[in-house]
PDB file of C-alpha atoms and ligand atoms in Angstrom:
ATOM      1  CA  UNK A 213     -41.723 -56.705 -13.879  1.00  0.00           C
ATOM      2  CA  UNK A 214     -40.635 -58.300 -10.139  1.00  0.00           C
ATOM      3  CA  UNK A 215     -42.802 -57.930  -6.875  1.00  0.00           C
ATOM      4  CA  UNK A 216     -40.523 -56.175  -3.877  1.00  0.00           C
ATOM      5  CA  UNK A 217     -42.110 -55.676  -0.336  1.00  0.00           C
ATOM      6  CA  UNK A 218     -46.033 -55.826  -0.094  1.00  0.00           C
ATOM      7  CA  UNK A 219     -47.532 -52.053   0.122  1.00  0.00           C
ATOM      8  CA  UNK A 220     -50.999 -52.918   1.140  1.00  0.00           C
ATOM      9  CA  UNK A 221     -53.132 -56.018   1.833  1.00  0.00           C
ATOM     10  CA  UNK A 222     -57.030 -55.037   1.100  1.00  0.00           C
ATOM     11  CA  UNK A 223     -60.140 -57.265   1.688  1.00  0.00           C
ATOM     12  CA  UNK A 224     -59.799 -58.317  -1.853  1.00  0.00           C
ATOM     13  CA  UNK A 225     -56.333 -57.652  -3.208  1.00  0.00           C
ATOM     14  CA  UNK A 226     -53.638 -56.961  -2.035  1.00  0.00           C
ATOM     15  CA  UNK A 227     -50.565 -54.270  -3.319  1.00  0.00           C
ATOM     16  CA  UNK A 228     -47.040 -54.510  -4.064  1.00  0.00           C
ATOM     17  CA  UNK A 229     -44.460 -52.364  -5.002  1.00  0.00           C
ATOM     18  CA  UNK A 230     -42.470 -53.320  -7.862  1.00  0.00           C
ATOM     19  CA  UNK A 231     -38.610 -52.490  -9.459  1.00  0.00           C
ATOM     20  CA  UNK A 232     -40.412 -49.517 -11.150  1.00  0.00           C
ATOM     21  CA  UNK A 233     -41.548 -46.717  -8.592  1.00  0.00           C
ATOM     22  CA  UNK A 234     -44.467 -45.235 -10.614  1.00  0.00           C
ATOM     23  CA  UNK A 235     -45.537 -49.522 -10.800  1.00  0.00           C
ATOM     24  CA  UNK A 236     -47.884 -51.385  -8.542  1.00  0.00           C
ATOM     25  CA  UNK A 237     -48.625 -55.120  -9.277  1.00  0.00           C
ATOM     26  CA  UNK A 238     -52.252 -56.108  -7.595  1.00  0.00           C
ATOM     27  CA  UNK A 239     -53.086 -59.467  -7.006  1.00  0.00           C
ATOM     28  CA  UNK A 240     -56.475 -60.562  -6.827  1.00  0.00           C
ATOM     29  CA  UNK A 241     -57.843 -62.755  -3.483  1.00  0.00           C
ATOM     30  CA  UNK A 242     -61.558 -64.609  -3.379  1.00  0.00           C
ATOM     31  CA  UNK A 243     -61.751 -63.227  -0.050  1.00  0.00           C
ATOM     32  CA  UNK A 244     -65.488 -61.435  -0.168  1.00  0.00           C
ATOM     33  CA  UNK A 245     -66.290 -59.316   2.695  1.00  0.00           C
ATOM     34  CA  UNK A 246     -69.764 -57.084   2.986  1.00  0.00           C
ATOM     35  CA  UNK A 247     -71.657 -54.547   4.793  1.00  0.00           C
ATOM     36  CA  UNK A 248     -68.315 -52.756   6.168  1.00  0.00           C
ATOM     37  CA  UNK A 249     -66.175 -56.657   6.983  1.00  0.00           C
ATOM     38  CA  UNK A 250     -68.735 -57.834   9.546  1.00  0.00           C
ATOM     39  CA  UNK A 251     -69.307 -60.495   6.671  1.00  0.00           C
ATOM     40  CA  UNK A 252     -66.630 -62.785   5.532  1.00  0.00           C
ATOM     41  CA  UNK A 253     -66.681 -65.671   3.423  1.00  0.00           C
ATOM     42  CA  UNK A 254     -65.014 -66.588   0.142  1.00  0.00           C
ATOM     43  CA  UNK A 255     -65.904 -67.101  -3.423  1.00  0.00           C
ATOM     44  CA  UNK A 256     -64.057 -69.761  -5.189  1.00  0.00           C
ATOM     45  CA  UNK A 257     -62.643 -68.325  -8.337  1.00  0.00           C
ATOM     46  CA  UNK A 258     -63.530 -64.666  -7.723  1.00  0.00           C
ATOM     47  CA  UNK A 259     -60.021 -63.484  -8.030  1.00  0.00           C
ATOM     48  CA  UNK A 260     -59.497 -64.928 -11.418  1.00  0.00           C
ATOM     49  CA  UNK A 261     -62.628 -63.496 -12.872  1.00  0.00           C
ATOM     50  CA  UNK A 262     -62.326 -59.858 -10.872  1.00  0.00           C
ATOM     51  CA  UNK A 263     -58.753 -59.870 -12.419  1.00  0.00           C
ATOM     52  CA  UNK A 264     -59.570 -60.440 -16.089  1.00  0.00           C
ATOM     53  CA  UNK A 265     -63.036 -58.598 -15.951  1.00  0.00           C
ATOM     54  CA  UNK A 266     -62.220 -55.565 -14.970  1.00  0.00           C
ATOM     55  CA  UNK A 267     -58.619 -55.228 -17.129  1.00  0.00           C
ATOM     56  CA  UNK A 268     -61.383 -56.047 -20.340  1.00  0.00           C
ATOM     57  CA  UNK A 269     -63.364 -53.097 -19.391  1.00  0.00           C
ATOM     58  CA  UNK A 270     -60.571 -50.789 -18.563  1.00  0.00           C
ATOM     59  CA  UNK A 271     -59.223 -51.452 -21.908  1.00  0.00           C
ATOM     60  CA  UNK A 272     -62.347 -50.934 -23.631  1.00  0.00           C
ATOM     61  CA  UNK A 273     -62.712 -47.559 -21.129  1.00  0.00           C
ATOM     62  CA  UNK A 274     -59.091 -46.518 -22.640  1.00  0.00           C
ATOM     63  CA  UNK A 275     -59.927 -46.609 -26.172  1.00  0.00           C
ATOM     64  CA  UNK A 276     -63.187 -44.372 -25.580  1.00  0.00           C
ATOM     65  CA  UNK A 277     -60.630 -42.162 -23.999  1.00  0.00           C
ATOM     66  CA  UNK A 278     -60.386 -42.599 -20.417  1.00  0.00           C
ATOM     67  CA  UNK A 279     -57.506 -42.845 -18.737  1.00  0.00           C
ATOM     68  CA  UNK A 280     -56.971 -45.865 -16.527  1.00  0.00           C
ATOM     69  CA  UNK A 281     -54.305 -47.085 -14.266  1.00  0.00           C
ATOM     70  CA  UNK A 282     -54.128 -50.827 -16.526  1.00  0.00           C
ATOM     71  CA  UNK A 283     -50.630 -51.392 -17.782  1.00  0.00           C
ATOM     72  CA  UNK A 284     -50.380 -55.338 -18.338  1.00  0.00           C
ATOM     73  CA  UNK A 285     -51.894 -58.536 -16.811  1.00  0.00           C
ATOM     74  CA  UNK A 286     -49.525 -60.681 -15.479  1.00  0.00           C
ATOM     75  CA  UNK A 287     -51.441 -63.727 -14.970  1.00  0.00           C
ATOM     76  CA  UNK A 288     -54.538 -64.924 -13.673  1.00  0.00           C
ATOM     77  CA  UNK A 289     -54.654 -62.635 -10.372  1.00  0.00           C
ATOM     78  CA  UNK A 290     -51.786 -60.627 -11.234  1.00  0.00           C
ATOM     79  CA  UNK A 291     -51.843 -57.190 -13.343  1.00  0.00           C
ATOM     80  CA  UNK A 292     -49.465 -54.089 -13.499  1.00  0.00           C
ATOM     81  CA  UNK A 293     -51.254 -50.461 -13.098  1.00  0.00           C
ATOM     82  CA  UNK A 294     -49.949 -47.623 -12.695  1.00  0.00           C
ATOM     83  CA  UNK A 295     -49.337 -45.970  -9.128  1.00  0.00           C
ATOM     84  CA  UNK A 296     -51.515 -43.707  -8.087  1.00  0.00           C
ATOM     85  CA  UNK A 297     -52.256 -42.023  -4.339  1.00  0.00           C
ATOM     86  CA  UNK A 298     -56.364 -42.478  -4.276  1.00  0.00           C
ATOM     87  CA  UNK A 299     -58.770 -39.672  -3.608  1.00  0.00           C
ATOM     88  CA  UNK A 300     -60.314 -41.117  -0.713  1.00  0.00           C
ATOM     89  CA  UNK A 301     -63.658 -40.271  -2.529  1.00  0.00           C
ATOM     90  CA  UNK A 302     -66.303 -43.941  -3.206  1.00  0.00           C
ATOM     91  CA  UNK A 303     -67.838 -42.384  -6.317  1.00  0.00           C
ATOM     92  CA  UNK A 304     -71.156 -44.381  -7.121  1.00  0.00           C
ATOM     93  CA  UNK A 305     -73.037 -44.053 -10.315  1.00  0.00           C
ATOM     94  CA  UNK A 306     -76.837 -45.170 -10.535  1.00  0.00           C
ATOM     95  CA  UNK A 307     -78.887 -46.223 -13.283  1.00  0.00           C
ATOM     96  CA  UNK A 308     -81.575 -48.269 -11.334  1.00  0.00           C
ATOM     97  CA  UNK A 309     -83.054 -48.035  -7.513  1.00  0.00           C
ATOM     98  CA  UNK A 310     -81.204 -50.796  -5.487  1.00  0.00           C
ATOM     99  CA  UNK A 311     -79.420 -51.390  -2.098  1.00  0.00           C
ATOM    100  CA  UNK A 312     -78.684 -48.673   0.219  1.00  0.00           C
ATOM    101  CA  UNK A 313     -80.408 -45.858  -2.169  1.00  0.00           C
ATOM    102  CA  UNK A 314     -83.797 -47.968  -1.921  1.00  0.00           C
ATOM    103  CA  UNK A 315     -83.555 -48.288   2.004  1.00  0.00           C
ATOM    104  CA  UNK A 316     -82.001 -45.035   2.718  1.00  0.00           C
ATOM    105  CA  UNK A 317     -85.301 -43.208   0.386  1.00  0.00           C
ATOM    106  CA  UNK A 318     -87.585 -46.158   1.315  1.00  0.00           C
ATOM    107  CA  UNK A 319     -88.330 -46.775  -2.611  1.00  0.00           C
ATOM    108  CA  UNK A 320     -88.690 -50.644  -4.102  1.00  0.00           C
ATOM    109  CA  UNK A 321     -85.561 -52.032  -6.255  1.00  0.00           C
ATOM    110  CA  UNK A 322     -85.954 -51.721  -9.835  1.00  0.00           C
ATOM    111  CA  UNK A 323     -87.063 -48.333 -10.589  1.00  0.00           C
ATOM    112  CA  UNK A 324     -85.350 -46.888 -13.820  1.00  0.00           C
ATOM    113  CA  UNK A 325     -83.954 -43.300 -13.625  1.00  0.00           C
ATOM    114  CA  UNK A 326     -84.512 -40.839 -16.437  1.00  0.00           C
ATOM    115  CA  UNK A 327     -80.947 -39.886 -15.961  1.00  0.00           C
ATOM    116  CA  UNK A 328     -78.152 -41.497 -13.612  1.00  0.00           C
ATOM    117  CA  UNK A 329     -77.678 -40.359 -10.184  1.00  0.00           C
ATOM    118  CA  UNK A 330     -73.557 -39.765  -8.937  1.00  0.00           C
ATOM    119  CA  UNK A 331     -73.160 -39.861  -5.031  1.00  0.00           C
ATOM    120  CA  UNK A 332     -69.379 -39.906  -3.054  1.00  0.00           C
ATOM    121  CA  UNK A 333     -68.228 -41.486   0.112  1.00  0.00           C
ATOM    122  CA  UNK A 334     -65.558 -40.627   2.274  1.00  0.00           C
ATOM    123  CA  UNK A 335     -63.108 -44.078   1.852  1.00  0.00           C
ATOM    124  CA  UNK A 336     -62.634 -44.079   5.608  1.00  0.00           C
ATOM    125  CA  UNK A 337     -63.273 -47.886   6.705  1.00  0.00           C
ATOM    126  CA  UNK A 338     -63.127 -46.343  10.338  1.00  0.00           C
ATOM    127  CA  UNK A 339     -66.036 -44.138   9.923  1.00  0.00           C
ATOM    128  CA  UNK A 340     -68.218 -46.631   7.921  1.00  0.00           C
ATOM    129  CA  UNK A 341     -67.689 -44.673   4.639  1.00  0.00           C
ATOM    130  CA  UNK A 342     -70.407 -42.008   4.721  1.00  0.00           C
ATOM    131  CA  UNK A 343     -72.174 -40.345   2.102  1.00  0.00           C
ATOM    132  CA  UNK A 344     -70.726 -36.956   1.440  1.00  0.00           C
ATOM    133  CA  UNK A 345     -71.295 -33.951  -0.881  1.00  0.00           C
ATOM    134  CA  UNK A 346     -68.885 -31.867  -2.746  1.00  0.00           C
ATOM    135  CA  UNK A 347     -68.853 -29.420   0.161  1.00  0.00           C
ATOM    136  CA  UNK A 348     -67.820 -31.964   2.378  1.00  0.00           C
ATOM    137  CA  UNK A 349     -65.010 -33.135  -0.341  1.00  0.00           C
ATOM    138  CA  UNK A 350     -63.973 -29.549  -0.690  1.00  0.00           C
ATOM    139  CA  UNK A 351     -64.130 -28.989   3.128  1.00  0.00           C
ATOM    140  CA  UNK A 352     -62.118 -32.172   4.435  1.00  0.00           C
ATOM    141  CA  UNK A 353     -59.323 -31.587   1.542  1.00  0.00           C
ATOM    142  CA  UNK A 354     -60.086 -35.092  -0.447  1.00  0.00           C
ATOM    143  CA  UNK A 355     -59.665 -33.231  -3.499  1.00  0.00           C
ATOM    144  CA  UNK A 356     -60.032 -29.863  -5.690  1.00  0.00           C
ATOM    145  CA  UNK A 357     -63.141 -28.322  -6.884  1.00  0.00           C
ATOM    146  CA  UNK A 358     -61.680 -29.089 -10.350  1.00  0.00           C
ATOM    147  CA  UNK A 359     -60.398 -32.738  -9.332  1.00  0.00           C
ATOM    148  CA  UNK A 360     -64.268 -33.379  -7.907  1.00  0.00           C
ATOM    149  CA  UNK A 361     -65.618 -31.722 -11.746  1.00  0.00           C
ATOM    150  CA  UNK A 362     -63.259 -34.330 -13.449  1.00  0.00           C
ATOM    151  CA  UNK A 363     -64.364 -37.478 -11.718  1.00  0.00           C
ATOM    152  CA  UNK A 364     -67.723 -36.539 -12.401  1.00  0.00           C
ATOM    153  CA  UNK A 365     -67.439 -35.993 -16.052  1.00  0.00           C
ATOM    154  CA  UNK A 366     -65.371 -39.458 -16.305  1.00  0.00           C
ATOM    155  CA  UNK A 367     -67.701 -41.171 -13.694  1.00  0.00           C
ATOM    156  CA  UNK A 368     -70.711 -40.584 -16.161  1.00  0.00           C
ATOM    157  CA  UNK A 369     -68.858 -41.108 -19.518  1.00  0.00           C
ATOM    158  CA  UNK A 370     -67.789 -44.355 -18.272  1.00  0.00           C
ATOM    159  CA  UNK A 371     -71.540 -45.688 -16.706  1.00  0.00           C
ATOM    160  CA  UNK A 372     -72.448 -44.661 -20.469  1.00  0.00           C
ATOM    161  CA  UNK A 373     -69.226 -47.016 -21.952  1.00  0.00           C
ATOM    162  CA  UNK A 374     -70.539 -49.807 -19.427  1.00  0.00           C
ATOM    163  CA  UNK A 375     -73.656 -49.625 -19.309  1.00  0.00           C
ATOM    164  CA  UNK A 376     -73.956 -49.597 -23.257  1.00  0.00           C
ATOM    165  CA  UNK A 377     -71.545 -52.999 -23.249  1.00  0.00           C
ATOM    166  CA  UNK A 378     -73.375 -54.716 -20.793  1.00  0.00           C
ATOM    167  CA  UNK A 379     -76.406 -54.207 -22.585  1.00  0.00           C
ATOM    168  CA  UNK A 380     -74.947 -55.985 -25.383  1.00  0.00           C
ATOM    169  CA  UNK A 381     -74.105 -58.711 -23.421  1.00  0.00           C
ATOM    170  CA  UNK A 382     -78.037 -58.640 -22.017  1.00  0.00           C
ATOM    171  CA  UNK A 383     -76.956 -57.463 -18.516  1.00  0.00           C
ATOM    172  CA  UNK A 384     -78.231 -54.183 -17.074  1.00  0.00           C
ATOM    173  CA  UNK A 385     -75.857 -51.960 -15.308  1.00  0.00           C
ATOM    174  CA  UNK A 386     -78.185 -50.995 -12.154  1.00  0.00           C
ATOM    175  CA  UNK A 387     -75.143 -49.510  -9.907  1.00  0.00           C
ATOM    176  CA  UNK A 388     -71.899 -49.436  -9.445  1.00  0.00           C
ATOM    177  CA  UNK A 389     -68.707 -47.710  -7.532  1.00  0.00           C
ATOM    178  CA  UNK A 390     -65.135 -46.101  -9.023  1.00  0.00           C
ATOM    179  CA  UNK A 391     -62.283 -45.142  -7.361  1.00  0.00           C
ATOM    180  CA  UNK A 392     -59.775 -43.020  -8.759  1.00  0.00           C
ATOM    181  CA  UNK A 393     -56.219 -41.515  -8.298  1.00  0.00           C
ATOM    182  CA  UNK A 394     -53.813 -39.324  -8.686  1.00  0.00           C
ATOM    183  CA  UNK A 395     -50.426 -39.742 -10.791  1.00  0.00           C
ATOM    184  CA  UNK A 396     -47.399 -38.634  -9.644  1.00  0.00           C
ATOM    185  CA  UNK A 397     -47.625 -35.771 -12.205  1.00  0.00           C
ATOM    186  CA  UNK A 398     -51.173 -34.889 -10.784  1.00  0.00           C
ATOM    187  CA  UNK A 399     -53.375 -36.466 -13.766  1.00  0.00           C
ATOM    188  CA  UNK A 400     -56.710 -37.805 -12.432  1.00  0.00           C
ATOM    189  CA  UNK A 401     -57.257 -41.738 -13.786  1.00  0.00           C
ATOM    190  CA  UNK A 402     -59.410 -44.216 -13.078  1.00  0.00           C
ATOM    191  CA  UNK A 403     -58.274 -46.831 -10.319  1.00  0.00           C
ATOM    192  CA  UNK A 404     -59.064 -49.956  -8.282  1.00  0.00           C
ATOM    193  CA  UNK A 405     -61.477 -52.603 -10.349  1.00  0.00           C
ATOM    194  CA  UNK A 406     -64.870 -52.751 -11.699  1.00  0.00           C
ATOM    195  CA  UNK A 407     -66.141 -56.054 -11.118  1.00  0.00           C
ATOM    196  CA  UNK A 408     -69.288 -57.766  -9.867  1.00  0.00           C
ATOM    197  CA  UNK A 409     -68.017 -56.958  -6.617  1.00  0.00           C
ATOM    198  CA  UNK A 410     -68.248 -53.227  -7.372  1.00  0.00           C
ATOM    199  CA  UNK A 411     -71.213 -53.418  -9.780  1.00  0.00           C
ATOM    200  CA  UNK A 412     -74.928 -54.632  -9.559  1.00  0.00           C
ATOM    201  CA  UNK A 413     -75.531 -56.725 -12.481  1.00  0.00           C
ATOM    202  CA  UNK A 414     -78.597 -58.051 -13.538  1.00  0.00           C
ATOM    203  CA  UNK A 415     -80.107 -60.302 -16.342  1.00  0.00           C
ATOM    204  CA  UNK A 416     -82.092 -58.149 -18.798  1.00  0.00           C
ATOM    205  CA  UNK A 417     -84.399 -60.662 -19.255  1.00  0.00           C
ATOM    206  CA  UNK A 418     -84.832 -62.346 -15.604  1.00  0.00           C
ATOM    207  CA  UNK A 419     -83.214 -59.654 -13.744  1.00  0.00           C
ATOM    208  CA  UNK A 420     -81.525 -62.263 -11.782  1.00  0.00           C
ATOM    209  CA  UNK A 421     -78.575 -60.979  -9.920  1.00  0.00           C
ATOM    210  CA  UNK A 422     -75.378 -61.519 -11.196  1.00  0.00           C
ATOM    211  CA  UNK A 423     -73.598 -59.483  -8.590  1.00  0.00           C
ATOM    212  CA  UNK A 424     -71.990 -59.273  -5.342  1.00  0.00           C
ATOM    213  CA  UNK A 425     -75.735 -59.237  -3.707  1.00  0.00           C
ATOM    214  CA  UNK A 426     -76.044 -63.146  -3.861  1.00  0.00           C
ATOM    215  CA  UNK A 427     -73.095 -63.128  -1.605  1.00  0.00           C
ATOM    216  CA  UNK A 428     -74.388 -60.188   0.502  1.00  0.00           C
ATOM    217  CA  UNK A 429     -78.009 -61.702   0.713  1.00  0.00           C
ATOM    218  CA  UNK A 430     -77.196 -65.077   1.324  1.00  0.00           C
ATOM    219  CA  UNK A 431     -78.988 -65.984  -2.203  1.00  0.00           C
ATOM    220  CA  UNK A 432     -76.445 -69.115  -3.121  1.00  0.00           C
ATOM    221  CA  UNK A 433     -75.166 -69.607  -6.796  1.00  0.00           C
ATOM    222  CA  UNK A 434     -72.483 -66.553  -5.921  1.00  0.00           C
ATOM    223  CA  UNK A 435     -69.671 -68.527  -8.308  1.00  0.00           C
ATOM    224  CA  UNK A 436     -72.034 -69.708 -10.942  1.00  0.00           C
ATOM    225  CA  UNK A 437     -73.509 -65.561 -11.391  1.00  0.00           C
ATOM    226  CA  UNK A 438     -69.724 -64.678 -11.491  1.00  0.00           C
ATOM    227  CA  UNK A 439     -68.903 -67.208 -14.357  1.00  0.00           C
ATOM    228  CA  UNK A 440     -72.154 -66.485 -16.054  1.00  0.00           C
ATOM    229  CA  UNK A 441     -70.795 -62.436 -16.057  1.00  0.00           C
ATOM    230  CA  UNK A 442     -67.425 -63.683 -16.982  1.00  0.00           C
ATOM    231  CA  UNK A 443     -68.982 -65.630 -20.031  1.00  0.00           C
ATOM    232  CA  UNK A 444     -71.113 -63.279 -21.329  1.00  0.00           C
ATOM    233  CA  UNK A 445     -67.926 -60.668 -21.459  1.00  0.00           C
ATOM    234  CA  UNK A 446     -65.300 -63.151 -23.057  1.00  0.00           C
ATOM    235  CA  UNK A 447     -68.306 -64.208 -25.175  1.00  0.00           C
ATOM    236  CA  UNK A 448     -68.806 -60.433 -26.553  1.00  0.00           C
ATOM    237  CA  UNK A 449     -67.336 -59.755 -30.010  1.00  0.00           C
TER     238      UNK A 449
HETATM  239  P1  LIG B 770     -60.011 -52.289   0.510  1.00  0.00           P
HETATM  240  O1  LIG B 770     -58.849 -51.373   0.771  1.00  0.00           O
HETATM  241  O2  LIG B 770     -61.307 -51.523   0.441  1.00  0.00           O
HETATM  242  O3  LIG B 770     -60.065 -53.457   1.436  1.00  0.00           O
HETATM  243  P2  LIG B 770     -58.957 -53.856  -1.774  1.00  0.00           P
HETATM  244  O4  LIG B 770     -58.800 -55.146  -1.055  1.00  0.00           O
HETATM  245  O5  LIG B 770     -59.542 -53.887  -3.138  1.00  0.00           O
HETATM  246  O6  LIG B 770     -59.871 -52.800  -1.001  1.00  0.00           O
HETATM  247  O7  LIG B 770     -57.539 -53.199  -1.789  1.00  0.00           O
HETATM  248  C1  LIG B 770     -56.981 -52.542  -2.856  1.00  0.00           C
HETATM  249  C2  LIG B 770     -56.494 -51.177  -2.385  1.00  0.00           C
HETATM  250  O8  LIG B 770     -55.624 -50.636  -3.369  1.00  0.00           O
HETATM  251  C3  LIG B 770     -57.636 -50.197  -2.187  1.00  0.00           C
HETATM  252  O9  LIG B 770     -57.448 -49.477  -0.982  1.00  0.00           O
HETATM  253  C4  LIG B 770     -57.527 -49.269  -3.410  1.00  0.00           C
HETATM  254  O10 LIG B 770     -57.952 -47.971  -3.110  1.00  0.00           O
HETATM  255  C5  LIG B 770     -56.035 -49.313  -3.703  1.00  0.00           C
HETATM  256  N1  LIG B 770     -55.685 -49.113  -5.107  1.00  0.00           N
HETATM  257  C6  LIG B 770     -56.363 -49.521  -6.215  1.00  0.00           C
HETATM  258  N2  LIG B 770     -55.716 -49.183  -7.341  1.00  0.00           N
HETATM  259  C7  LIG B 770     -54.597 -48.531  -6.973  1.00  0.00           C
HETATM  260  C8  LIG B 770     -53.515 -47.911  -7.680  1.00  0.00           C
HETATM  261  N3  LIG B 770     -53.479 -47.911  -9.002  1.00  0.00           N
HETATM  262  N4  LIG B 770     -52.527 -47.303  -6.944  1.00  0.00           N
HETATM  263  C9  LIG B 770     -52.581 -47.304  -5.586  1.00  0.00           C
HETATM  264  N5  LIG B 770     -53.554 -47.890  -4.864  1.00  0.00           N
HETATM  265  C10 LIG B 770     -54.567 -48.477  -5.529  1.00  0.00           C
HETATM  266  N1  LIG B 771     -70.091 -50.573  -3.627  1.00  0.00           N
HETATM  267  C1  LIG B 771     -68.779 -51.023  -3.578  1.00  0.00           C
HETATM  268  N2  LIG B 771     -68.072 -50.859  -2.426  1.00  0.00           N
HETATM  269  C2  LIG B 771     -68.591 -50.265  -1.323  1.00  0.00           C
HETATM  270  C3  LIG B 771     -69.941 -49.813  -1.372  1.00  0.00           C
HETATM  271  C4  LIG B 771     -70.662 -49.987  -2.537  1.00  0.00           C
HETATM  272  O1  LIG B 771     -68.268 -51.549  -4.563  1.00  0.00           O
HETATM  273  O2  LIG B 771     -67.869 -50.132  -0.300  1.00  0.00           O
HETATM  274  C5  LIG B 771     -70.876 -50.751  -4.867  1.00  0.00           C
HETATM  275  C6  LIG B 771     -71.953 -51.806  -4.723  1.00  0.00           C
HETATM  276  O3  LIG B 771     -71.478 -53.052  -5.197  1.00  0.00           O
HETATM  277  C7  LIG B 771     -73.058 -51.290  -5.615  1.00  0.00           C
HETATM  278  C8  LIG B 771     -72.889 -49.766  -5.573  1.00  0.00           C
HETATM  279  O4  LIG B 771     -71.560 -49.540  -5.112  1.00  0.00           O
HETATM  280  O5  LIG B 771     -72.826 -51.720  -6.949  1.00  0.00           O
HETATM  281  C9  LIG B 771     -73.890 -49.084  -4.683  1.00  0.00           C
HETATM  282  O6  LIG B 771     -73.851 -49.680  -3.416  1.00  0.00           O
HETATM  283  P1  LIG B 771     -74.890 -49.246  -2.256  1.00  0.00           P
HETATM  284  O7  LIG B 771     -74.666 -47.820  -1.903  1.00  0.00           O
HETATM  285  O8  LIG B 771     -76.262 -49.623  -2.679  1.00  0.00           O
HETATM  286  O9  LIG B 771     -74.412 -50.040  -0.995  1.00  0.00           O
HETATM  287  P2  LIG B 771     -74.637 -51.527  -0.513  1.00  0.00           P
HETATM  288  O10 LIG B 771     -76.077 -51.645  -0.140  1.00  0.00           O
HETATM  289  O11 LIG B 771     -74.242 -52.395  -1.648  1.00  0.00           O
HETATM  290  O12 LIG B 771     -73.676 -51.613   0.624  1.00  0.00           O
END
């Protein structure tokens, strides 16, 4: 599999076509940005570890029958998915209060949900990516009523795949955001990456963060929660 012409350069990755037109090869930056790119920095390593990480879970996500965009890992950075144009929808699963949900309701981090929340932004860097309902979805065209039922149902199976292997590795999954696409042949998979940049993370025990927020919050020890994630995965029989 060859790289041609670069499709797309992202705050973390960025996109390029390959020899095969259904083929994208992503390659994975340590470029962090937060709260919308008014914060840059980097995070030594983060590439690598977003790379691997998320191709582990999108394997595991395949073989409890969701269907992915993961084809092959290249190297480090590098993997092969499938193309797919995205549905420009941010879909964001919750298990736990935390982050914009506890300062848009005014409620304290930490508080366990009976049963996950789902919430969807519009994609739309421009516009800040706000929070939008089905309606909405329906109403601006970003997908089908029966495209938005889909990515529910596999937005929900897969926080209970994740959130029942992170366990195991004594990390609770508090939050996290999917992206998904559409195949040439109009099949709905799962795209982009699920990473600690995508995911809050958090020690079982200590509920330290292992996540994206050390970087967001200024908290220090951003590489060392990455590698500590990273561990407990490749650690995981
Ligand atoms: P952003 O665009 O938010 O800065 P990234 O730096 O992660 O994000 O860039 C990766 C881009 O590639 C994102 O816009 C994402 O929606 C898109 N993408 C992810 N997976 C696929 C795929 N399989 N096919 C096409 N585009 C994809
Ligand atoms: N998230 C993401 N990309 C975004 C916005 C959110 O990956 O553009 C993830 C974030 O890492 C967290 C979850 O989605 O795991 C919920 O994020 P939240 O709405 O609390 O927003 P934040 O306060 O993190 O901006």
């Amino acid at each position: 599999m060859k790289k041609t012409e670069q499709l797309y350069e992202g705050k973390a990755k960025k996109v390029y076509c390959t020899d095969s037109p259904d083929l994208l090869i992503v390659e994975y930056k340590d470029d962090a940005t937060a709260f919308n790119g008014l914060k840059k920095g980097s995070i030594a390593g983060k590439g690598v570890i977003n790379n691997q990480m998320s191709n582990r879970l999108m394997e595991r996500l395949e073989k409890a029958g969701i269907p992915t965009h993961f084809v092959e890992e290249l190297n480090e950075r590098e993997t092969v998915v499938k193309k797919v144009s995205i549905v420009p929808l941010e879909v964001i699963i919750r298990n736990i209060s935390a982050g914009s949900f506890s300062k848009k309701y005014g409620v304290e981090e930490g508080i366990v949900f009976q049963q996950p929340t789902i919430e969807f932004s519009y994609k739309n860097d421009d516009l800040g990516d706000p929070l939008l309902n089905d309606y909405h979805a329906l109403a601006l065209n970003l997908a089908t009523a029966e495209e938005i039922e889909t990515i529910k149902n596999y937005a929900f199976r897969i926080n209970d795949v994740l959130k029942a292997f992170w366990s195991e590795c004594g990390i609770t999954l508090v939050d996290f955001k999917l992206e998904f696409g559409k195949t040439s042949d109009g099949t709905i998979i799962l795209a982009d990456e699920i990473s600690p940049d995508t995911c809050r993370l958090w020690d079982s025990v200590t509920k330290e963060k292992l996540d994206k927020d050390r970087f967001r919050r200024d908290m220090g020890g951003v590489e060392d929660a990455y590698s500590e994630v990273m561990n407990r995965l490749m650690n995981h029989k």
